[in-house]
C-alpha atoms as an extended CHARMM CRD file, in Angstrom:
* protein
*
       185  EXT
         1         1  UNK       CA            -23.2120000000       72.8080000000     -146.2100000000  PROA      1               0.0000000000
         2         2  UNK       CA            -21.3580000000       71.9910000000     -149.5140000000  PROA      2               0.0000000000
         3         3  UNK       CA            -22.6820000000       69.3920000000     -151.4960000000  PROA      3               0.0000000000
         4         4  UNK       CA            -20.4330000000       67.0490000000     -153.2590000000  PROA      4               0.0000000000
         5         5  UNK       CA            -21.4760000000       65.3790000000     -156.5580000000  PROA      5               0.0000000000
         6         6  UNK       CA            -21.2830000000       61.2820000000     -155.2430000000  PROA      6               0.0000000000
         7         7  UNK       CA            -23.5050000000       62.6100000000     -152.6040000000  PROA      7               0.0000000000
         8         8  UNK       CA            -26.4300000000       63.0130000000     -154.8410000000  PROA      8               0.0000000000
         9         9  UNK       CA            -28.2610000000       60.0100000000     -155.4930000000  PROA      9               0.0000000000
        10        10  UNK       CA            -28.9530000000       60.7310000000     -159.2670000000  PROA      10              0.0000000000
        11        11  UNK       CA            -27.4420000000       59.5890000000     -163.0260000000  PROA      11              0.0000000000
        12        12  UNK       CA            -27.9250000000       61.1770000000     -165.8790000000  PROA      12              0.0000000000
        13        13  UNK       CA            -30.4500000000       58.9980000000     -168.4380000000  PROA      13              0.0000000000
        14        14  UNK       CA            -29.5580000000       61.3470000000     -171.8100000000  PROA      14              0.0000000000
        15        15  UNK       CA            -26.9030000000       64.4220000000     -171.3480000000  PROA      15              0.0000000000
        16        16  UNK       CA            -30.5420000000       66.2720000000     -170.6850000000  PROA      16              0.0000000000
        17        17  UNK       CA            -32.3970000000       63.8990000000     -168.2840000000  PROA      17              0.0000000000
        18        18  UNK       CA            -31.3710000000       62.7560000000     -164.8510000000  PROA      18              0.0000000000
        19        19  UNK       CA            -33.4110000000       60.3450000000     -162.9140000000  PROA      19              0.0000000000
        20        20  UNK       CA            -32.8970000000       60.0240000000     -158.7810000000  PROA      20              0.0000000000
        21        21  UNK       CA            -33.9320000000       59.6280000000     -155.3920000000  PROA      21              0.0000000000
        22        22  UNK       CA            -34.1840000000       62.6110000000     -152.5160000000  PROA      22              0.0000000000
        23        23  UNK       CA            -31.7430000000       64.7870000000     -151.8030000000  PROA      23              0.0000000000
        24        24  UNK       CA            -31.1250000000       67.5650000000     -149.4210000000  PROA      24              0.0000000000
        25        25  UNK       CA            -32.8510000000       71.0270000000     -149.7950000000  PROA      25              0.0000000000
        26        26  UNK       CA            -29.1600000000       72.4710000000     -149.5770000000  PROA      26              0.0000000000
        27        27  UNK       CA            -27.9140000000       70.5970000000     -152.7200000000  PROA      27              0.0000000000
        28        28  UNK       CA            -30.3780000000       73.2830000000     -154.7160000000  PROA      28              0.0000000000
        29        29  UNK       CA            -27.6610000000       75.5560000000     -155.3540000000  PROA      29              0.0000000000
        30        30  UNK       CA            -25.3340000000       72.1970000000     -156.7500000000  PROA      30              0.0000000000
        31        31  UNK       CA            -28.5750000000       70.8140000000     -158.8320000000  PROA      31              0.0000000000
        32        32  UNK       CA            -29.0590000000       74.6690000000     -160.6460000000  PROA      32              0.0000000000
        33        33  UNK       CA            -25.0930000000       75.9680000000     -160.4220000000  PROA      33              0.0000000000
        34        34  UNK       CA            -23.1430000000       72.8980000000     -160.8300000000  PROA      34              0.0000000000
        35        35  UNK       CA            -25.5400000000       70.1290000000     -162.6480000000  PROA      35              0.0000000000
        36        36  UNK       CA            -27.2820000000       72.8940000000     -164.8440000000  PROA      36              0.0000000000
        37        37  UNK       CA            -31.1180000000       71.2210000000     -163.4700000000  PROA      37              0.0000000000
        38        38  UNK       CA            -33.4450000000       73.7590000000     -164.4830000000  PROA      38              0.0000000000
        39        39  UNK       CA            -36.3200000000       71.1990000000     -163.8440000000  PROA      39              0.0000000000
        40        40  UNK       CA            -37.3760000000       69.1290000000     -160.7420000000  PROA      40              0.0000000000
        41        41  UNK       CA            -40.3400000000       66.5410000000     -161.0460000000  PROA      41              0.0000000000
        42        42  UNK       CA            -40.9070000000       64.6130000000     -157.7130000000  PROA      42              0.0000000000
        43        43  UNK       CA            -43.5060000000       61.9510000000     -157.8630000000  PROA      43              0.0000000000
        44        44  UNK       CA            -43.3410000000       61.3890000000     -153.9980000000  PROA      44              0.0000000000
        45        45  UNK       CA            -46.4620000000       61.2360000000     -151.8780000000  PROA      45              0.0000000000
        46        46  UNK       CA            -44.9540000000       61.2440000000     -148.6120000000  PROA      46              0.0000000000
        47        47  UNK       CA            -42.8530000000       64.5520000000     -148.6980000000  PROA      47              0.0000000000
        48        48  UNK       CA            -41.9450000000       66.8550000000     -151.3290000000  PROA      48              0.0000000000
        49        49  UNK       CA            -39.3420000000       69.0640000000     -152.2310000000  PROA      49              0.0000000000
        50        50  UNK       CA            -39.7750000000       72.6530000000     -151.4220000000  PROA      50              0.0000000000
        51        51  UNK       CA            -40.9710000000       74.6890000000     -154.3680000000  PROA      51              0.0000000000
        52        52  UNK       CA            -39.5030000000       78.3410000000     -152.8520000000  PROA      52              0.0000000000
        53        53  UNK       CA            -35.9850000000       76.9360000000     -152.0690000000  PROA      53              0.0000000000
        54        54  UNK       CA            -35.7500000000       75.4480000000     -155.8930000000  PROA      54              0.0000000000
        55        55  UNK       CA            -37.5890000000       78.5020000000     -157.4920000000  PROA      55              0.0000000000
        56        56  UNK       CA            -34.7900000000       80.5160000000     -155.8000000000  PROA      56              0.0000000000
        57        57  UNK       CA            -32.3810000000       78.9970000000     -157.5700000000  PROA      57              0.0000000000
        58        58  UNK       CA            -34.0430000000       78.8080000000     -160.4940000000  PROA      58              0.0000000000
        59        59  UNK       CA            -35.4940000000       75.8860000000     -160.8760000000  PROA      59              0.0000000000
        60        60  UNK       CA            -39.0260000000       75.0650000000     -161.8730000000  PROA      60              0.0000000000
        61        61  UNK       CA            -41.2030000000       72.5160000000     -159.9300000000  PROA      61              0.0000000000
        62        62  UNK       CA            -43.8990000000       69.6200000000     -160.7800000000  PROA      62              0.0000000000
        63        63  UNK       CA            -45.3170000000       67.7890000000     -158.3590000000  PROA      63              0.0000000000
        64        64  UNK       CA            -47.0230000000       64.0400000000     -159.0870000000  PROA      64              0.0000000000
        65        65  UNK       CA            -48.1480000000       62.5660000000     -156.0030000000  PROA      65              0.0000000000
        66        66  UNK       CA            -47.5770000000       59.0530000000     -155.9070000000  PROA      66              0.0000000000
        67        67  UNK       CA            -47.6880000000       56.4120000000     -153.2930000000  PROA      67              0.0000000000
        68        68  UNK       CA            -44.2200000000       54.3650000000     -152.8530000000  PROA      68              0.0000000000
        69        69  UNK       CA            -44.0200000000       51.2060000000     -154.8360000000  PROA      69              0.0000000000
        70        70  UNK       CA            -47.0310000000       52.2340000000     -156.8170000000  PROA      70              0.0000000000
        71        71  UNK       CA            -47.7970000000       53.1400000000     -160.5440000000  PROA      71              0.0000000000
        72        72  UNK       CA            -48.0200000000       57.0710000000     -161.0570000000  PROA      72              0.0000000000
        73        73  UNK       CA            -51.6470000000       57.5310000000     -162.4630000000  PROA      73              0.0000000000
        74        74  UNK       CA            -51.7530000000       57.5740000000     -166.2190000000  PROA      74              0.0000000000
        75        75  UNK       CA            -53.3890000000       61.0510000000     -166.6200000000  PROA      75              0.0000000000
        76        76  UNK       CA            -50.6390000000       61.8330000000     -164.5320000000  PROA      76              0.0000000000
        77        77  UNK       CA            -47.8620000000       60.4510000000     -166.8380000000  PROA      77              0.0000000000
        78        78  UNK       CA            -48.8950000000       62.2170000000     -169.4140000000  PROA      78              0.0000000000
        79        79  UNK       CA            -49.2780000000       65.2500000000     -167.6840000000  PROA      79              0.0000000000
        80        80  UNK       CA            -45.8460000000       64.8510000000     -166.4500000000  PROA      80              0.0000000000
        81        81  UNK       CA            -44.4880000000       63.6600000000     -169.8500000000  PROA      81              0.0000000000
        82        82  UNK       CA            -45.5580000000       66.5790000000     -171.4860000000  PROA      82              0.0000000000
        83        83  UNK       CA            -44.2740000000       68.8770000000     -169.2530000000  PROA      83              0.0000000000
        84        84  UNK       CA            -40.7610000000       67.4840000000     -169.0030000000  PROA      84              0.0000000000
        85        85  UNK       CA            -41.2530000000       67.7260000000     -173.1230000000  PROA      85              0.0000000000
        86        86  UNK       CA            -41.5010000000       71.0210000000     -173.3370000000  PROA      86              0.0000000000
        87        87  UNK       CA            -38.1810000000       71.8550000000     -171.1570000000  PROA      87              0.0000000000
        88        88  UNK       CA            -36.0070000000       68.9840000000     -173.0420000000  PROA      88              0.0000000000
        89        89  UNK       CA            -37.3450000000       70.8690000000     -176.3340000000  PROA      89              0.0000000000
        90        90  UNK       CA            -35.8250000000       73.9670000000     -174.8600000000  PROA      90              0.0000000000
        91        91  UNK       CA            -32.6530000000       71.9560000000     -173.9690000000  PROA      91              0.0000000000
        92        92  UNK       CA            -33.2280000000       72.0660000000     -170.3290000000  PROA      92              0.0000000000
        93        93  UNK       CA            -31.7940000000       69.8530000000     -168.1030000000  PROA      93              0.0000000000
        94        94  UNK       CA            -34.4560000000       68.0190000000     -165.8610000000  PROA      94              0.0000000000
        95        95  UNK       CA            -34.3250000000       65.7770000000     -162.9360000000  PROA      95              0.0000000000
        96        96  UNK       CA            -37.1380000000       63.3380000000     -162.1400000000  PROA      96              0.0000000000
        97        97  UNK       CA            -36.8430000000       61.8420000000     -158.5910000000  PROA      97              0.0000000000
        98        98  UNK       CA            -38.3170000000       59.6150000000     -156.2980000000  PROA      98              0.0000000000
        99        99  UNK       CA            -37.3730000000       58.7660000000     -152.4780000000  PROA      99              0.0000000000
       100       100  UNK       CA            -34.8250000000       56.3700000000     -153.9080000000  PROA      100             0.0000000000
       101       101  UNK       CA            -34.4830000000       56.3680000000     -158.0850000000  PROA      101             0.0000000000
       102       102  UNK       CA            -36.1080000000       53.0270000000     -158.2890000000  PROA      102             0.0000000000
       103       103  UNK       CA            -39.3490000000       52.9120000000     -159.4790000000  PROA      103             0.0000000000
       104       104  UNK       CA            -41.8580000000       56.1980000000     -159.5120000000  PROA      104             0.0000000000
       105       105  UNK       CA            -38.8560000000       58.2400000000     -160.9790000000  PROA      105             0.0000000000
       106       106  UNK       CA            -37.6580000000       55.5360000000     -163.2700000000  PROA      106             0.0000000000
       107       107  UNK       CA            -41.5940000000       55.2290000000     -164.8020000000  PROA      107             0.0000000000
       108       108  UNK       CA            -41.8860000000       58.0190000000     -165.5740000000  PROA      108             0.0000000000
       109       109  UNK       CA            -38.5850000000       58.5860000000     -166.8310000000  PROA      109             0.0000000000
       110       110  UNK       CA            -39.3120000000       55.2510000000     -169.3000000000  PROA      110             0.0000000000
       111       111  UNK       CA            -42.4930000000       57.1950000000     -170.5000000000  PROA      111             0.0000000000
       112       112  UNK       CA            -40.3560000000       60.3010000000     -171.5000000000  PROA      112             0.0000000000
       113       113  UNK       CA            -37.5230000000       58.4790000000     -173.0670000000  PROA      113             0.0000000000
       114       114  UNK       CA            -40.6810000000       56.2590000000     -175.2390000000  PROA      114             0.0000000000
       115       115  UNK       CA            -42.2340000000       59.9710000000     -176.2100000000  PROA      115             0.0000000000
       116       116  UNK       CA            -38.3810000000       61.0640000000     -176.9690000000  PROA      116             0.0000000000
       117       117  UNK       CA            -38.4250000000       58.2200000000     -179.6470000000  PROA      117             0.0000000000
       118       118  UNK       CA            -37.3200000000       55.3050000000     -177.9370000000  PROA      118             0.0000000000
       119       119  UNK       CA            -38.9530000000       52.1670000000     -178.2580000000  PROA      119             0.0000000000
       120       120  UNK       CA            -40.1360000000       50.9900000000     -174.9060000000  PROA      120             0.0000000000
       121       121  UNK       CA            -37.5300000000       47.7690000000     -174.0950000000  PROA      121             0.0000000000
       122       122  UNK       CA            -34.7950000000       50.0340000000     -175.8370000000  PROA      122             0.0000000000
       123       123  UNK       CA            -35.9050000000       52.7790000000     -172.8770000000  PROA      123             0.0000000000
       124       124  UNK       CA            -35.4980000000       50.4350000000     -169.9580000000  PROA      124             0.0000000000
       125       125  UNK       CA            -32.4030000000       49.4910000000     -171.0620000000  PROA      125             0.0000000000
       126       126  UNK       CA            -31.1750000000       52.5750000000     -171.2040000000  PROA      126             0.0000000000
       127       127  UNK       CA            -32.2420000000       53.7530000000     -168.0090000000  PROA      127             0.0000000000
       128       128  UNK       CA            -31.2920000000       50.2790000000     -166.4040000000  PROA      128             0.0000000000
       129       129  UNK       CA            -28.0570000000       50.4350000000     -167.9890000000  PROA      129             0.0000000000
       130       130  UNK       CA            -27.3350000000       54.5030000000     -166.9320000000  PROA      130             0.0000000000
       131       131  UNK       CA            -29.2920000000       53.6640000000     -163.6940000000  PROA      131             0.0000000000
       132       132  UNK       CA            -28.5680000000       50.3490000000     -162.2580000000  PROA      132             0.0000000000
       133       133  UNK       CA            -30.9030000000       50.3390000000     -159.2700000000  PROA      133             0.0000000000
       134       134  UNK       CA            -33.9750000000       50.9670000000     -161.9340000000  PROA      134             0.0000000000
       135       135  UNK       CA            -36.3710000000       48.9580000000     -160.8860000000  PROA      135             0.0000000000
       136       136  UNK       CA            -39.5780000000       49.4590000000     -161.5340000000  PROA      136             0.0000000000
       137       137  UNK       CA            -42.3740000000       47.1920000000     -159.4170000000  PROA      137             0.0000000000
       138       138  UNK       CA            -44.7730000000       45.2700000000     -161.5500000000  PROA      138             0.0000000000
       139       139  UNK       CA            -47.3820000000       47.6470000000     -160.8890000000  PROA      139             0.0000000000
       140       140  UNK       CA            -45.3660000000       50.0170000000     -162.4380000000  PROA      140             0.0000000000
       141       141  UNK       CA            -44.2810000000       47.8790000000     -165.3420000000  PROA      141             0.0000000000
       142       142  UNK       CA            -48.1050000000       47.3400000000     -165.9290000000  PROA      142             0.0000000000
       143       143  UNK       CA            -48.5580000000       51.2530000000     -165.8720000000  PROA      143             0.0000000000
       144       144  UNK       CA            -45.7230000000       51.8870000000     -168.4210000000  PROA      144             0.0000000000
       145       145  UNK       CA            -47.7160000000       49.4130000000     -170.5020000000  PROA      145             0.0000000000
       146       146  UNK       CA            -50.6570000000       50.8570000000     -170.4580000000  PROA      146             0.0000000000
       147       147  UNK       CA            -48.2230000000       54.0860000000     -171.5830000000  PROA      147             0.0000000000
       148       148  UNK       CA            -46.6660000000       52.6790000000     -174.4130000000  PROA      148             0.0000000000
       149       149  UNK       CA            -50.1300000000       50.9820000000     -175.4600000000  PROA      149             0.0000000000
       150       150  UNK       CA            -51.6730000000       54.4410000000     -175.1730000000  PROA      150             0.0000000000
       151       151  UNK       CA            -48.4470000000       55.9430000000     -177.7480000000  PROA      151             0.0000000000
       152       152  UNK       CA            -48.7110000000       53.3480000000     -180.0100000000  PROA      152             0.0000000000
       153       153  UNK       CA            -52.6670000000       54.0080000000     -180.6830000000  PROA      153             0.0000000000
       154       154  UNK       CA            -52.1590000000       57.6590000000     -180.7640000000  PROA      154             0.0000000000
       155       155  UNK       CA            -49.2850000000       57.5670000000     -182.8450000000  PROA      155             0.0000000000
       156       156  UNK       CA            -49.5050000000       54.3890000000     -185.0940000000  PROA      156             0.0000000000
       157       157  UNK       CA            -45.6940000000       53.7080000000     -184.0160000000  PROA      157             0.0000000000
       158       158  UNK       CA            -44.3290000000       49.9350000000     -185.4600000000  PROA      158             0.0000000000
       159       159  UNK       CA            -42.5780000000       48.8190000000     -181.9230000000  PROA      159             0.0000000000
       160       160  UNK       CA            -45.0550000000       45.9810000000     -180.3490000000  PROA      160             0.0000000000
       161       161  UNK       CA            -46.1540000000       47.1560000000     -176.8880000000  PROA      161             0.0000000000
       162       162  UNK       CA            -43.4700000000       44.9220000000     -174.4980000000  PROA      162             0.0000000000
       163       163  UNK       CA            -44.9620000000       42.2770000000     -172.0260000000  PROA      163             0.0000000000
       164       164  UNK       CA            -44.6910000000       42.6070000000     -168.5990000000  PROA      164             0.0000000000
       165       165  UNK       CA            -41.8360000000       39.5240000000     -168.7710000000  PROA      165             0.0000000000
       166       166  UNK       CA            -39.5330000000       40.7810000000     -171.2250000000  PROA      166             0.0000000000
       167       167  UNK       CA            -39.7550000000       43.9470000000     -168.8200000000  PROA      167             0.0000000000
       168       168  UNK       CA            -39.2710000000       42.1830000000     -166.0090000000  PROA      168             0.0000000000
       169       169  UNK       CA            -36.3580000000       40.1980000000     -168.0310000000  PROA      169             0.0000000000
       170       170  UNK       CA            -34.5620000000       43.9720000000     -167.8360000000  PROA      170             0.0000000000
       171       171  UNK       CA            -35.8200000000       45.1960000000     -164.6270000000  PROA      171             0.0000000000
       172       172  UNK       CA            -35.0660000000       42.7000000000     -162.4890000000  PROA      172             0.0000000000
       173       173  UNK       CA            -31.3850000000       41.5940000000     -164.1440000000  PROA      173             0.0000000000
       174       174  UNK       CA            -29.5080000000       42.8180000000     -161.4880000000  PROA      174             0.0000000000
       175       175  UNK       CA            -30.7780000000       39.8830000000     -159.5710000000  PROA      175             0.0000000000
       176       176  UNK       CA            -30.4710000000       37.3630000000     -162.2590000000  PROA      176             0.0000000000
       177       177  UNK       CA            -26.4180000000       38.7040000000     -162.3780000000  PROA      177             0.0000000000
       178       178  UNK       CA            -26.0130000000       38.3810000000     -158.5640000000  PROA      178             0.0000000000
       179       179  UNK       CA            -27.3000000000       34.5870000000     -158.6970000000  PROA      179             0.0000000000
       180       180  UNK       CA            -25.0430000000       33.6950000000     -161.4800000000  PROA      180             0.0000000000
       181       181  UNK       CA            -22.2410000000       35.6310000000     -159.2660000000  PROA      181             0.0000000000
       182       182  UNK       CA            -23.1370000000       33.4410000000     -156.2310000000  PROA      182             0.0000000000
       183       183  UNK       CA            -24.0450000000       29.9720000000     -157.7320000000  PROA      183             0.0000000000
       184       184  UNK       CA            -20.6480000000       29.9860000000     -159.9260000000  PROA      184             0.0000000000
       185       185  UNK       CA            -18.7900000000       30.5890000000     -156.5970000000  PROA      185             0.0000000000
């Protein structure tokens, strides 16, 4: 089966970090050979990708568990933050995925781009503006809070920890944008 590109539900966050939903076990050999992923993190709970297929091609695999529609744990987050670190340090290209690129994927995503530097309403709308369809739920708005709160008393950074509404002011602005479409019609 040969994989095209607009077949893959993923976009590319920074030139180094792609965030996603499932894909096919077959599109392996188009993540490694054609997209250059060296890294897969899959936060789903209710399947997972297969670690042999991807580690045939190359590719290295984390797995973080987490329940659809629900924050990834926060040990978790920075377990996975770390890890996807260490391969964006080695200029790796990683993909973090979910079933559909929403919200698991996009959390943690936000959490990496806030340890790359980013300050944490600059992240979302980054990934919101690469990703259109992020769209975190407000459990996992609340979790990336706790994140950011958690980096800012480690690390003594300047950025105010965002509130869940100016989040939500980013997040959800894809359906602020479709009412304006629809009532000025």
């Amino acid at each position: 089966m040969r994989v095209k590109e607009r077949e893959l539900n993923l976009d590319w966050v920074t030139p180094l970090l792609a965030v996603g939903g499932s894909y096919p076990m077959e599109a392996a050999a188009h993540l490694a050979q054609k997209l250059g992923v060296r890294h897969v993190v899959d936060v789903r709970v209710e399947c997972q990708d297969d670690e042999h297929v991807l580690r045939e091609h190359g590719i290295t695999f984390l797995h973080l568990p987490t329940v659809d529609m629900r924050a990834i744990q926060l040990r978790m987050i920075h377990d996975g933050v770390a890890w996807v670190r260490e391969r964006l340090e080695r200029e790796q290209k990683v993909l973090i995925h979910c079933e559909h690129g929403i919200g698991r994927s996009a959390l943690l995503a936000l959490c990496v781009l806030v340890d790359q530097g980013l300050e944490p309403l600059e992240a979302l709308d980054l990934a919101k503006t690469r990703r259109p369809r992020v769209s975190p739920s407000p459990e996992q708005l609340k979790a990336f809070i706790a994140y950011t709160q958690d980096v800012r008393d480690r690390q003594s950074v300047a950025w105010p920890v965002p509130t869940l509404e100016a989040l939500g002011t980013i997040a959800y602005r894809h359906l602020r944008m479709g009412m304006e479409t629809t009532s000025g019609s």
